[in-house]
Amino acid sequence: MRVLAAACVASLLVLACEREDRQLHQSAEASKPPIAIGPTGAPPQLTSVQAGPSIAEPRTTNPDEGRAYDVAQGKQWFKWYNCSGCHANGGGDKGPALMDDLWIYGAQPQNIFASIVEGRPNGMPSFGRRIPEAQVWQLVAYVRSMSGLVASDVATSRDDRMQTKTPENRTKAEPPKQQSTASPGEPGK
Amino acid sequence: MRFAAKAIAVVSFLAASLLSATLALAQWTPPPEDGQWTMAGKDYSARRYSGLDQITTANVAQLRPVFSFSTGVLRGHEAAPIVAGSTMYLVTPYPNRVYALDLSKPGAPIKWKFEPKPAAASQGQACCDVVNRGGVFDDGRFIFNTLDGQTIALDANTGRQLWRTQLADINKGETITMAPLVVKGKVLVGNSGGEYGARGWLTALDARNGSTVWRAFSTGSDKDVLIGSNYKPFYAKERGTDLGISSWQPEGWKIGGGTVWGWLSYDPALDLVYYGTANPAPWNPHQRPGDNKWTSGIFARSPDTGEARWFYQLSPHDLHDYDGVNESILVDMQVNGAMRTVLLHPDRNGYMYVMDRSNGEVISATPYVPVNTSTGVDLQTGALKYVPEKEPQIGKVVRDACPASPGGKDWQPSAYSPRTHLLYVPHQNICQDVEAAQATYIAATPFIGMTVRMNAGPGGKRGEFSAWDPTTNKKAWQIVEDFPVWSGALVTAGDVVFYGTLDGWFKAVDAKTGAVLWQYATGSGVIGQPIAYRGPDGKEYIAVLSGVGGWAGAVVSGDLDVRDPTAATGFANLLGDLKMKTTKGGTLHVFALP
C-alpha cells in the first residue's frame, strides 16, 4: 500500500515535470523566435482570402507559448507596460477587448507582435524600441492566452489580486474571427 | 480751493456712480430668452433653462418627432446641438465632423459640413470614449475642439475655416473633449487626459485669430497657475506659496492631472469665470502624498488675465477619482434671510455644494447620494472629512466605497429653473470595490494604478433623476432609473424637464412633481444634452442627440467584453446588461407640438 502510494506520488511528480517542454541550456539567440516582420521574416497576412491559387501562409511559432514562465512574464509586462490601462484584464477599456474572438489585425503570433511593435492607427501606440523584443514575444504569448489560445497547462492561473475574469488556464479557446477595420474606432485588435 | 472742492465732488460723484453701477451689476441675471441656444449651458449662468413656454405640462404629451439626422458616427454623442438664427450646428464624436443644418427649410437639410480630420491616434488617448461635448456660437463664428487637441473657428454662415490652433499634445496623453466658452472675446479651452498623467490647464484664445492670450495650469508654480496678489481664497488651506509644487511628491505635479474637461460659467457682474479641475494622477493615492493642489477643486479667475481670484479644493488628495469638473450653476438665492450670489455645484464626491461665488465660501454641502467615503464637509475649515477605511489600498480589496469613481454625478450637466427654484440633477447610484497598484508613468499610456469593479448603490437601482431644492437642501422629488442617467438635463418656462436614459428613452417630466408626461424611444442610449429653441416658424422645438457611449456606455460603443468585470474601469461589472438593451449609432432627434 505504502509502495503504491509512493509510486503514485512519483508518477504524479513525473507527470508534473512533463507539463511543459523546457529547452534548457540554450543560448539567448536560439531561444528567440524568428523575427516575424521585416524583409527577412514572414509578412503577416491579415485576411483569409489570397489572390490566385492558394499558397500556404508562413506561420511563425512563438516558443514562449510553450513555457509557463514566459506566459507569466507576459502577464506581468501586461500590467507594467500599462497594456491593462487600455485593455483592462482582457475585457477592454479605451482599447478593444483581448479576451474575445474578434481580431482586426490578425491572431497569429506575428500579427500580435506587429501590433505591439508598430502600433495601430486607431489608437494603439507603438511600443517598438520601448519594449525589448524578447519581452514582446512574452506579451504575445500572454495576449493569446487571454482567449484560450495557448495550452491550459502553460497559461497563468488566477492571480493574488482582486478577482477579475476567469483565469487564463480555465479560459475556453475561442477560435479567432476576422473583424473589419472599415469604420474608425471600431472594436477588435 | 474751489477747484479742489469741485474735483473732489466730481471724483465722489464718479465713485458713487461706479459703486451704484457695481451694485446694479451685482444683481446680474441671465439675458432674456432669444429663442437660440448658442452655448452648451444656454447662457453664462449654465442653467440650461429655456424661457420658451409653448410646450407645457398640459400639452407635452402631444410632442412628436419632426425630423431626425444621422451623424454617421457610432461612438458616444455627448454634445448639445447649438442653434443660432435659423441654423443648427452639430459636432460629432471623433472624427469631430461639424454639420450646419438649415432650420428654415423642410427637413433641415445640410447647409455645410466641415471635416477637421483629427489624428486617428488621438482615439487611443481618450479615457472615456471619443466624445465631444459640443461647440459654441459667438459673433458669426462657430468654434469647437477636436479630440487631437485643436481649437477651430469656422465662419458660421459658410463653414469656411477662419483659424485653427493646436493646443493639446496627444504624445503626452492630452486630448480635448470639452465645449469651449467665449467670454469677452476670449475662447476658453481646457484639456483632458487625467487618466494619462496629462498636466491640466485652461487656455484663453483670442476669438479673432486663435492666438493664445493666457494659459493657467492646474499644477506647478504660482506663476504657472496664475496665482498673484489678487488671489484671495476663503479658506486657510488654500493659502501658501507654490502649493502646486509643494503639495506633491517631487516632480509629481508635472504628470499630476487636474485637467479641465468639464463646464465653465461666467458672472459678468463679478467678472469671474468658474470651472472645476479634474482628478490628480495617478488614481492610486499612495503614489502622490500631499493635497495635490490644484486638482479636484473650483477656480474663479479673471477672464482678461486668467489670474486666480479664489480656489476651493473639493476633494484634497483625491482618493477616489472624484474630479471637480462638474458644472457650477450661477444662481442668486436667499440664505438665512439674506440674498447671496451663489454657485450650485453637485460634485462627484457626493455633496451638493452651495458656495458664495464672490469669495469661495462653502455655505452648505449636503449629500445628494449615499456617501460612505466621507462623513461631511467642515464648514469652518472647508475640509472634506474622509473615512480612512474606504481609502484604496495596495494589495487589499477595499469594498463598497460609495459613491464610485464616476461619483454621485459625473459630467452630465444639471438644469436650474428660476420659476421652480429647483435644480434638476441627472445622476447615478453606484458604489465600487477597488484595489490600488503601483502605476508606471509611460507618456501616452494610461497612468491609473487602480482596479475597479462597480456595483449598484443602496436600493439596487443604478440611476436617478432628482429635483434638488437648494434652499432646504432636500430633494423635492426623484425618479429612480434602472441605469445611470448619463444625459444632460433641460428645463423650460413651460415647467417641463427633459432628460434621456442609457437604454434610449427621451423623457419629459413635470418640473414641479416629477410625473413622467411623455417619452420617446430614440433607438440608442441618450447621453447628449437636450436643448430648446424657437424655429424660424416661431414654434418651440426640443432637440437632443442620441448615441450611446461615454464612460458608462463604453461597454456598448466599444464592444467591450463584460466577462471581465474591470472593463471600462469597472463599469462592465455594473452595466453588462446594457448590451442587450441598446445599440450604438448617433442620431439627432427634434420634436415639436403638432
PDB file of C-alpha atoms in Angstrom, chain B residues 57-307:
ATOM      1  CA  THR B  57     -47.059  70.216 -18.809  1.00  0.00           C
ATOM      2  CA  ALA B  58     -50.583  70.328 -20.302  1.00  0.00           C
ATOM      3  CA  ASN B  59     -49.617  69.671 -23.929  1.00  0.00           C
ATOM      4  CA  VAL B  60     -46.221  67.935 -23.846  1.00  0.00           C
ATOM      5  CA  ALA B  61     -47.937  64.558 -24.223  1.00  0.00           C
ATOM      6  CA  GLN B  62     -48.608  65.549 -27.836  1.00  0.00           C
ATOM      7  CA  LEU B  63     -44.933  66.092 -28.593  1.00  0.00           C
ATOM      8  CA  ARG B  64     -43.871  64.264 -31.776  1.00  0.00           C
ATOM      9  CA  PRO B  65     -40.703  63.873 -33.824  1.00  0.00           C
ATOM     10  CA  VAL B  66     -40.471  66.361 -36.710  1.00  0.00           C
ATOM     11  CA  PHE B  67     -37.098  65.460 -38.200  1.00  0.00           C
ATOM     12  CA  SER B  68     -34.024  63.407 -37.433  1.00  0.00           C
ATOM     13  CA  PHE B  69     -30.481  63.330 -38.760  1.00  0.00           C
ATOM     14  CA  SER B  70     -27.924  60.524 -38.706  1.00  0.00           C
ATOM     15  CA  THR B  71     -24.450  61.717 -37.777  1.00  0.00           C
ATOM     16  CA  GLY B  72     -22.834  58.617 -39.276  1.00  0.00           C
ATOM     17  CA  VAL B  73     -20.742  58.109 -36.143  1.00  0.00           C
ATOM     18  CA  LEU B  74     -21.140  55.162 -33.784  1.00  0.00           C
ATOM     19  CA  ARG B  75     -19.491  56.475 -30.611  1.00  0.00           C
ATOM     20  CA  GLY B  76     -20.939  58.324 -27.618  1.00  0.00           C
ATOM     21  CA  HIS B  77     -22.760  61.561 -28.502  1.00  0.00           C
ATOM     22  CA  GLU B  78     -22.465  63.942 -25.537  1.00  0.00           C
ATOM     23  CA  ALA B  79     -22.784  67.244 -27.418  1.00  0.00           C
ATOM     24  CA  ALA B  80     -25.503  69.875 -27.131  1.00  0.00           C
ATOM     25  CA  PRO B  81     -26.874  70.968 -30.521  1.00  0.00           C
ATOM     26  CA  ILE B  82     -26.130  74.674 -30.962  1.00  0.00           C
ATOM     27  CA  VAL B  83     -28.766  76.948 -32.545  1.00  0.00           C
ATOM     28  CA  ALA B  84     -28.064  80.456 -33.793  1.00  0.00           C
ATOM     29  CA  GLY B  85     -30.500  82.269 -36.087  1.00  0.00           C
ATOM     30  CA  SER B  86     -32.012  79.674 -38.402  1.00  0.00           C
ATOM     31  CA  THR B  87     -29.061  77.257 -38.290  1.00  0.00           C
ATOM     32  CA  MET B  88     -28.315  74.297 -36.049  1.00  0.00           C
ATOM     33  CA  TYR B  89     -24.693  73.201 -35.534  1.00  0.00           C
ATOM     34  CA  LEU B  90     -23.666  69.683 -34.524  1.00  0.00           C
ATOM     35  CA  VAL B  91     -20.221  68.351 -33.579  1.00  0.00           C
ATOM     36  CA  THR B  92     -19.874  64.571 -33.712  1.00  0.00           C
ATOM     37  CA  PRO B  93     -17.591  62.462 -31.529  1.00  0.00           C
ATOM     38  CA  TYR B  94     -14.245  61.648 -33.205  1.00  0.00           C
ATOM     39  CA  PRO B  95     -13.751  62.332 -36.160  1.00  0.00           C
ATOM     40  CA  ASN B  96     -15.405  65.567 -34.956  1.00  0.00           C
ATOM     41  CA  ARG B  97     -17.342  66.385 -38.106  1.00  0.00           C
ATOM     42  CA  VAL B  98     -19.346  69.593 -37.943  1.00  0.00           C
ATOM     43  CA  TYR B  99     -22.753  69.805 -39.632  1.00  0.00           C
ATOM     44  CA  ALA B 100     -24.741  73.006 -40.114  1.00  0.00           C
ATOM     45  CA  LEU B 101     -28.427  72.265 -40.685  1.00  0.00           C
ATOM     46  CA  ASP B 102     -30.760  74.826 -42.276  1.00  0.00           C
ATOM     47  CA  LEU B 103     -33.767  75.037 -39.959  1.00  0.00           C
ATOM     48  CA  SER B 104     -35.641  77.329 -42.359  1.00  0.00           C
ATOM     49  CA  LYS B 105     -36.151  74.517 -44.887  1.00  0.00           C
ATOM     50  CA  PRO B 106     -38.294  71.384 -44.581  1.00  0.00           C
ATOM     51  CA  GLY B 107     -36.340  68.504 -43.043  1.00  0.00           C
ATOM     52  CA  ALA B 108     -33.452  70.810 -42.077  1.00  0.00           C
ATOM     53  CA  PRO B 109     -31.062  69.903 -44.936  1.00  0.00           C
ATOM     54  CA  ILE B 110     -27.288  70.197 -44.602  1.00  0.00           C
ATOM     55  CA  LYS B 111     -26.175  73.789 -45.165  1.00  0.00           C
ATOM     56  CA  TRP B 112     -22.482  72.962 -44.926  1.00  0.00           C
ATOM     57  CA  LYS B 113     -20.191  70.318 -43.475  1.00  0.00           C
ATOM     58  CA  PHE B 114     -16.679  70.630 -42.118  1.00  0.00           C
ATOM     59  CA  GLU B 115     -14.176  67.771 -41.703  1.00  0.00           C
ATOM     60  CA  PRO B 116     -11.368  68.726 -39.307  1.00  0.00           C
ATOM     61  CA  LYS B 117      -9.607  65.358 -39.853  1.00  0.00           C
ATOM     62  CA  PRO B 118      -8.091  64.946 -36.386  1.00  0.00           C
ATOM     63  CA  ALA B 119      -5.237  62.465 -35.918  1.00  0.00           C
ATOM     64  CA  ALA B 120      -6.643  58.930 -35.689  1.00  0.00           C
ATOM     65  CA  ALA B 121      -4.102  58.145 -32.957  1.00  0.00           C
ATOM     66  CA  SER B 122      -5.976  60.501 -30.605  1.00  0.00           C
ATOM     67  CA  GLN B 123      -8.625  57.774 -30.163  1.00  0.00           C
ATOM     68  CA  GLY B 124      -6.154  55.876 -28.011  1.00  0.00           C
ATOM     69  CA  GLN B 125      -5.564  58.880 -25.756  1.00  0.00           C
ATOM     70  CA  ALA B 126      -9.189  59.376 -24.703  1.00  0.00           C
ATOM     71  CA  CYS B 127     -10.100  57.843 -21.373  1.00  0.00           C
ATOM     72  CA  CYS B 128     -13.843  57.580 -21.696  1.00  0.00           C
ATOM     73  CA  ASP B 129     -14.889  57.067 -25.272  1.00  0.00           C
ATOM     74  CA  VAL B 130     -14.010  59.542 -28.041  1.00  0.00           C
ATOM     75  CA  VAL B 131     -16.699  62.047 -27.068  1.00  0.00           C
ATOM     76  CA  ASN B 132     -17.118  65.745 -27.808  1.00  0.00           C
ATOM     77  CA  ARG B 133     -19.373  67.967 -25.666  1.00  0.00           C
ATOM     78  CA  GLY B 134     -20.191  70.431 -28.456  1.00  0.00           C
ATOM     79  CA  GLY B 135     -19.238  73.824 -29.830  1.00  0.00           C
ATOM     80  CA  VAL B 136     -20.151  77.443 -29.241  1.00  0.00           C
ATOM     81  CA  PHE B 137     -21.543  80.200 -31.477  1.00  0.00           C
ATOM     82  CA  ASP B 138     -20.085  83.653 -30.994  1.00  0.00           C
ATOM     83  CA  ASP B 139     -20.084  86.744 -33.203  1.00  0.00           C
ATOM     84  CA  GLY B 140     -20.626  84.948 -36.506  1.00  0.00           C
ATOM     85  CA  ARG B 141     -18.209  82.146 -35.680  1.00  0.00           C
ATOM     86  CA  PHE B 142     -18.747  78.516 -34.766  1.00  0.00           C
ATOM     87  CA  ILE B 143     -15.922  77.362 -32.501  1.00  0.00           C
ATOM     88  CA  PHE B 144     -15.223  73.786 -31.380  1.00  0.00           C
ATOM     89  CA  ASN B 145     -12.448  71.452 -30.232  1.00  0.00           C
ATOM     90  CA  THR B 146     -11.095  68.267 -31.753  1.00  0.00           C
ATOM     91  CA  LEU B 147     -10.068  65.110 -29.921  1.00  0.00           C
ATOM     92  CA  ASP B 148      -6.458  65.546 -31.058  1.00  0.00           C
ATOM     93  CA  GLY B 149      -6.242  68.881 -29.261  1.00  0.00           C
ATOM     94  CA  GLN B 150      -7.132  71.617 -31.732  1.00  0.00           C
ATOM     95  CA  THR B 151      -9.486  74.548 -31.381  1.00  0.00           C
ATOM     96  CA  ILE B 152     -11.045  75.562 -34.698  1.00  0.00           C
ATOM     97  CA  ALA B 153     -13.150  78.600 -35.627  1.00  0.00           C
ATOM     98  CA  LEU B 154     -15.411  78.479 -38.673  1.00  0.00           C
ATOM     99  CA  ASP B 155     -17.428  81.128 -40.461  1.00  0.00           C
ATOM    100  CA  ALA B 156     -20.873  80.187 -39.156  1.00  0.00           C
ATOM    101  CA  ASN B 157     -22.528  81.073 -42.485  1.00  0.00           C
ATOM    102  CA  THR B 158     -20.259  79.205 -44.854  1.00  0.00           C
ATOM    103  CA  GLY B 159     -18.286  76.692 -42.776  1.00  0.00           C
ATOM    104  CA  ARG B 160     -15.047  78.212 -44.038  1.00  0.00           C
ATOM    105  CA  GLN B 161     -12.169  77.815 -41.597  1.00  0.00           C
ATOM    106  CA  LEU B 162     -11.127  81.119 -40.003  1.00  0.00           C
ATOM    107  CA  TRP B 163      -8.347  79.771 -37.781  1.00  0.00           C
ATOM    108  CA  ARG B 164      -7.150  76.650 -36.014  1.00  0.00           C
ATOM    109  CA  THR B 165      -4.795  76.383 -33.073  1.00  0.00           C
ATOM    110  CA  GLN B 166      -3.085  73.229 -31.823  1.00  0.00           C
ATOM    111  CA  LEU B 167      -3.342  73.308 -28.024  1.00  0.00           C
ATOM    112  CA  ALA B 168      -3.046  69.794 -26.620  1.00  0.00           C
ATOM    113  CA  ASP B 169      -0.349  67.191 -27.367  1.00  0.00           C
ATOM    114  CA  ILE B 170      -1.561  63.606 -27.756  1.00  0.00           C
ATOM    115  CA  ASN B 171       2.015  62.405 -27.231  1.00  0.00           C
ATOM    116  CA  LYS B 172       1.579  63.493 -23.596  1.00  0.00           C
ATOM    117  CA  GLY B 173      -1.837  61.858 -23.284  1.00  0.00           C
ATOM    118  CA  GLU B 174      -3.652  65.161 -23.766  1.00  0.00           C
ATOM    119  CA  THR B 175      -6.892  65.422 -25.732  1.00  0.00           C
ATOM    120  CA  ILE B 176      -9.773  67.916 -25.803  1.00  0.00           C
ATOM    121  CA  THR B 177     -13.386  66.838 -25.314  1.00  0.00           C
ATOM    122  CA  MET B 178     -14.953  69.852 -23.588  1.00  0.00           C
ATOM    123  CA  ALA B 179     -17.227  72.527 -25.054  1.00  0.00           C
ATOM    124  CA  PRO B 180     -15.435  75.897 -25.244  1.00  0.00           C
ATOM    125  CA  LEU B 181     -16.941  79.078 -23.791  1.00  0.00           C
ATOM    126  CA  VAL B 182     -16.366  82.562 -25.223  1.00  0.00           C
ATOM    127  CA  VAL B 183     -16.057  85.359 -22.656  1.00  0.00           C
ATOM    128  CA  LYS B 184     -15.127  88.946 -23.598  1.00  0.00           C
ATOM    129  CA  GLY B 185     -13.682  87.898 -26.939  1.00  0.00           C
ATOM    130  CA  LYS B 186     -11.667  85.042 -25.462  1.00  0.00           C
ATOM    131  CA  VAL B 187     -12.229  81.389 -26.233  1.00  0.00           C
ATOM    132  CA  LEU B 188     -11.706  79.348 -23.061  1.00  0.00           C
ATOM    133  CA  VAL B 189     -10.485  75.801 -23.668  1.00  0.00           C
ATOM    134  CA  GLY B 190      -9.228  73.121 -21.259  1.00  0.00           C
ATOM    135  CA  ASN B 191      -7.561  69.754 -21.797  1.00  0.00           C
ATOM    136  CA  SER B 192      -8.479  66.163 -20.966  1.00  0.00           C
ATOM    137  CA  GLY B 193      -6.072  63.390 -20.008  1.00  0.00           C
ATOM    138  CA  GLY B 194      -6.091  62.986 -16.228  1.00  0.00           C
ATOM    139  CA  GLU B 195      -6.022  59.207 -16.779  1.00  0.00           C
ATOM    140  CA  TYR B 196      -2.786  59.579 -18.784  1.00  0.00           C
ATOM    141  CA  GLY B 197      -0.884  61.867 -16.424  1.00  0.00           C
ATOM    142  CA  ALA B 198      -1.546  64.962 -18.519  1.00  0.00           C
ATOM    143  CA  ARG B 199      -0.929  68.236 -16.670  1.00  0.00           C
ATOM    144  CA  GLY B 200      -4.158  70.218 -16.633  1.00  0.00           C
ATOM    145  CA  TRP B 201      -4.679  73.729 -17.983  1.00  0.00           C
ATOM    146  CA  LEU B 202      -7.238  76.263 -19.096  1.00  0.00           C
ATOM    147  CA  THR B 203      -6.209  78.391 -22.074  1.00  0.00           C
ATOM    148  CA  ALA B 204      -7.719  81.639 -23.387  1.00  0.00           C
ATOM    149  CA  LEU B 205      -7.505  82.225 -27.140  1.00  0.00           C
ATOM    150  CA  ASP B 206      -8.255  85.457 -28.972  1.00  0.00           C
ATOM    151  CA  ALA B 207     -11.579  84.724 -30.719  1.00  0.00           C
ATOM    152  CA  ARG B 208     -10.476  86.809 -33.719  1.00  0.00           C
ATOM    153  CA  ASN B 209      -7.337  84.878 -34.628  1.00  0.00           C
ATOM    154  CA  GLY B 210      -6.840  81.956 -32.251  1.00  0.00           C
ATOM    155  CA  SER B 211      -3.662  83.295 -30.662  1.00  0.00           C
ATOM    156  CA  THR B 212      -3.058  82.365 -27.037  1.00  0.00           C
ATOM    157  CA  VAL B 213      -3.792  85.180 -24.570  1.00  0.00           C
ATOM    158  CA  TRP B 214      -3.064  83.270 -21.366  1.00  0.00           C
ATOM    159  CA  ARG B 215      -2.773  79.737 -20.014  1.00  0.00           C
ATOM    160  CA  ALA B 216      -3.393  78.784 -16.398  1.00  0.00           C
ATOM    161  CA  PHE B 217      -2.020  75.406 -15.306  1.00  0.00           C
ATOM    162  CA  SER B 218      -3.673  73.384 -12.537  1.00  0.00           C
ATOM    163  CA  THR B 219      -0.342  72.263 -11.036  1.00  0.00           C
ATOM    164  CA  GLY B 220       3.103  73.792 -10.675  1.00  0.00           C
ATOM    165  CA  SER B 221       4.394  77.162  -9.527  1.00  0.00           C
ATOM    166  CA  ASP B 222       2.149  80.104  -8.686  1.00  0.00           C
ATOM    167  CA  LYS B 223       3.470  81.754 -11.847  1.00  0.00           C
ATOM    168  CA  ASP B 224       2.248  78.811 -13.958  1.00  0.00           C
ATOM    169  CA  VAL B 225      -1.078  78.658 -12.114  1.00  0.00           C
ATOM    170  CA  LEU B 226      -1.525  82.459 -12.491  1.00  0.00           C
ATOM    171  CA  ILE B 227      -1.741  82.981  -8.761  1.00  0.00           C
ATOM    172  CA  GLY B 228      -0.765  86.529  -7.796  1.00  0.00           C
ATOM    173  CA  SER B 229      -1.605  89.317  -5.400  1.00  0.00           C
ATOM    174  CA  ASN B 230      -5.322  89.258  -6.250  1.00  0.00           C
ATOM    175  CA  TYR B 231      -5.679  85.626  -5.199  1.00  0.00           C
ATOM    176  CA  LYS B 232      -7.820  85.654  -2.047  1.00  0.00           C
ATOM    177  CA  PRO B 233      -9.208  82.217  -1.203  1.00  0.00           C
ATOM    178  CA  PHE B 234     -11.737  81.935   1.606  1.00  0.00           C
ATOM    179  CA  TYR B 235     -10.060  79.070   3.477  1.00  0.00           C
ATOM    180  CA  ALA B 236      -6.598  78.978   5.015  1.00  0.00           C
ATOM    181  CA  LYS B 237      -5.955  75.562   3.473  1.00  0.00           C
ATOM    182  CA  GLU B 238      -5.823  77.161   0.022  1.00  0.00           C
ATOM    183  CA  ARG B 239      -3.168  79.725   1.010  1.00  0.00           C
ATOM    184  CA  GLY B 240       0.601  79.372   0.652  1.00  0.00           C
ATOM    185  CA  THR B 241       3.388  79.775  -1.852  1.00  0.00           C
ATOM    186  CA  ASP B 242       3.755  77.418  -4.808  1.00  0.00           C
ATOM    187  CA  LEU B 243       1.368  74.856  -3.301  1.00  0.00           C
ATOM    188  CA  GLY B 244       1.059  73.411  -6.791  1.00  0.00           C
ATOM    189  CA  ILE B 245       4.602  72.086  -6.276  1.00  0.00           C
ATOM    190  CA  SER B 246       4.929  71.629  -2.505  1.00  0.00           C
ATOM    191  CA  SER B 247       1.694  69.642  -2.101  1.00  0.00           C
ATOM    192  CA  TRP B 248       3.162  66.903  -4.327  1.00  0.00           C
ATOM    193  CA  GLN B 249       5.975  64.427  -4.120  1.00  0.00           C
ATOM    194  CA  PRO B 250       8.986  65.829  -6.060  1.00  0.00           C
ATOM    195  CA  GLU B 251       8.203  66.227  -9.773  1.00  0.00           C
ATOM    196  CA  GLY B 252       4.753  64.635  -9.306  1.00  0.00           C
ATOM    197  CA  TRP B 253       2.989  67.829 -10.350  1.00  0.00           C
ATOM    198  CA  LYS B 254       4.440  67.543 -13.859  1.00  0.00           C
ATOM    199  CA  ILE B 255       2.316  64.447 -14.521  1.00  0.00           C
ATOM    200  CA  GLY B 256      -0.330  65.243 -11.923  1.00  0.00           C
ATOM    201  CA  GLY B 257      -3.593  65.731 -13.844  1.00  0.00           C
ATOM    202  CA  GLY B 258      -6.024  68.459 -12.777  1.00  0.00           C
ATOM    203  CA  THR B 259      -7.263  68.670 -16.349  1.00  0.00           C
ATOM    204  CA  VAL B 260     -10.133  70.970 -17.313  1.00  0.00           C
ATOM    205  CA  TRP B 261     -12.600  68.910 -19.340  1.00  0.00           C
ATOM    206  CA  GLY B 262     -15.884  69.979 -17.769  1.00  0.00           C
ATOM    207  CA  TRP B 263     -18.002  73.086 -17.604  1.00  0.00           C
ATOM    208  CA  LEU B 264     -17.329  76.799 -17.416  1.00  0.00           C
ATOM    209  CA  SER B 265     -19.661  79.508 -16.225  1.00  0.00           C
ATOM    210  CA  TYR B 266     -19.217  83.281 -16.021  1.00  0.00           C
ATOM    211  CA  ASP B 267     -20.603  86.050 -13.848  1.00  0.00           C
ATOM    212  CA  PRO B 268     -20.388  89.335 -15.813  1.00  0.00           C
ATOM    213  CA  ALA B 269     -21.050  91.408 -12.670  1.00  0.00           C
ATOM    214  CA  LEU B 270     -18.193  89.924 -10.657  1.00  0.00           C
ATOM    215  CA  ASP B 271     -16.263  89.421 -13.902  1.00  0.00           C
ATOM    216  CA  LEU B 272     -15.267  85.914 -12.812  1.00  0.00           C
ATOM    217  CA  VAL B 273     -15.055  82.672 -14.736  1.00  0.00           C
ATOM    218  CA  TYR B 274     -15.731  79.448 -12.783  1.00  0.00           C
ATOM    219  CA  TYR B 275     -14.570  75.962 -13.619  1.00  0.00           C
ATOM    220  CA  GLY B 276     -13.564  72.722 -11.928  1.00  0.00           C
ATOM    221  CA  THR B 277     -10.242  70.900 -12.130  1.00  0.00           C
ATOM    222  CA  ALA B 278     -10.126  67.132 -12.582  1.00  0.00           C
ATOM    223  CA  ASN B 279      -8.581  64.299 -10.569  1.00  0.00           C
ATOM    224  CA  PRO B 280      -4.903  64.098  -9.682  1.00  0.00           C
ATOM    225  CA  ALA B 281      -2.867  61.427 -11.490  1.00  0.00           C
ATOM    226  CA  PRO B 282      -2.403  58.576 -10.930  1.00  0.00           C
ATOM    227  CA  TRP B 283      -5.609  57.412  -9.235  1.00  0.00           C
ATOM    228  CA  ASN B 284      -3.508  55.364  -6.804  1.00  0.00           C
ATOM    229  CA  PRO B 285      -3.262  57.897  -3.944  1.00  0.00           C
ATOM    230  CA  HIS B 286      -0.191  56.250  -2.394  1.00  0.00           C
ATOM    231  CA  GLN B 287       1.922  57.456  -5.301  1.00  0.00           C
ATOM    232  CA  ARG B 288       1.132  61.125  -4.649  1.00  0.00           C
ATOM    233  CA  PRO B 289       1.258  62.049  -0.957  1.00  0.00           C
ATOM    234  CA  GLY B 290       0.008  65.572  -0.245  1.00  0.00           C
ATOM    235  CA  ASP B 291      -3.048  67.659  -1.085  1.00  0.00           C
ATOM    236  CA  ASN B 292      -2.162  67.641  -4.811  1.00  0.00           C
ATOM    237  CA  LYS B 293      -3.060  71.267  -5.474  1.00  0.00           C
ATOM    238  CA  TRP B 294      -4.838  72.462  -7.547  1.00  0.00           C
ATOM    239  CA  THR B 295      -6.669  69.317  -8.573  1.00  0.00           C
ATOM    240  CA  SER B 296     -10.294  68.344  -7.810  1.00  0.00           C
ATOM    241  CA  GLY B 297     -11.375  71.876  -6.963  1.00  0.00           C
ATOM    242  CA  ILE B 298     -13.048  75.022  -8.261  1.00  0.00           C
ATOM    243  CA  PHE B 299     -11.177  78.062  -9.593  1.00  0.00           C
ATOM    244  CA  ALA B 300     -12.563  81.575 -10.011  1.00  0.00           C
ATOM    245  CA  ARG B 301     -10.476  83.586 -12.468  1.00  0.00           C
ATOM    246  CA  SER B 302     -10.485  86.895 -14.279  1.00  0.00           C
ATOM    247  CA  PRO B 303     -11.240  86.279 -17.961  1.00  0.00           C
ATOM    248  CA  ASP B 304      -8.977  89.127 -19.101  1.00  0.00           C
ATOM    249  CA  THR B 305      -5.756  87.974 -17.488  1.00  0.00           C
ATOM    250  CA  GLY B 306      -6.563  84.496 -16.218  1.00  0.00           C
ATOM    251  CA  GLU B 307      -5.363  85.447 -12.737  1.00  0.00           C
TER     252      GLU B 307
END
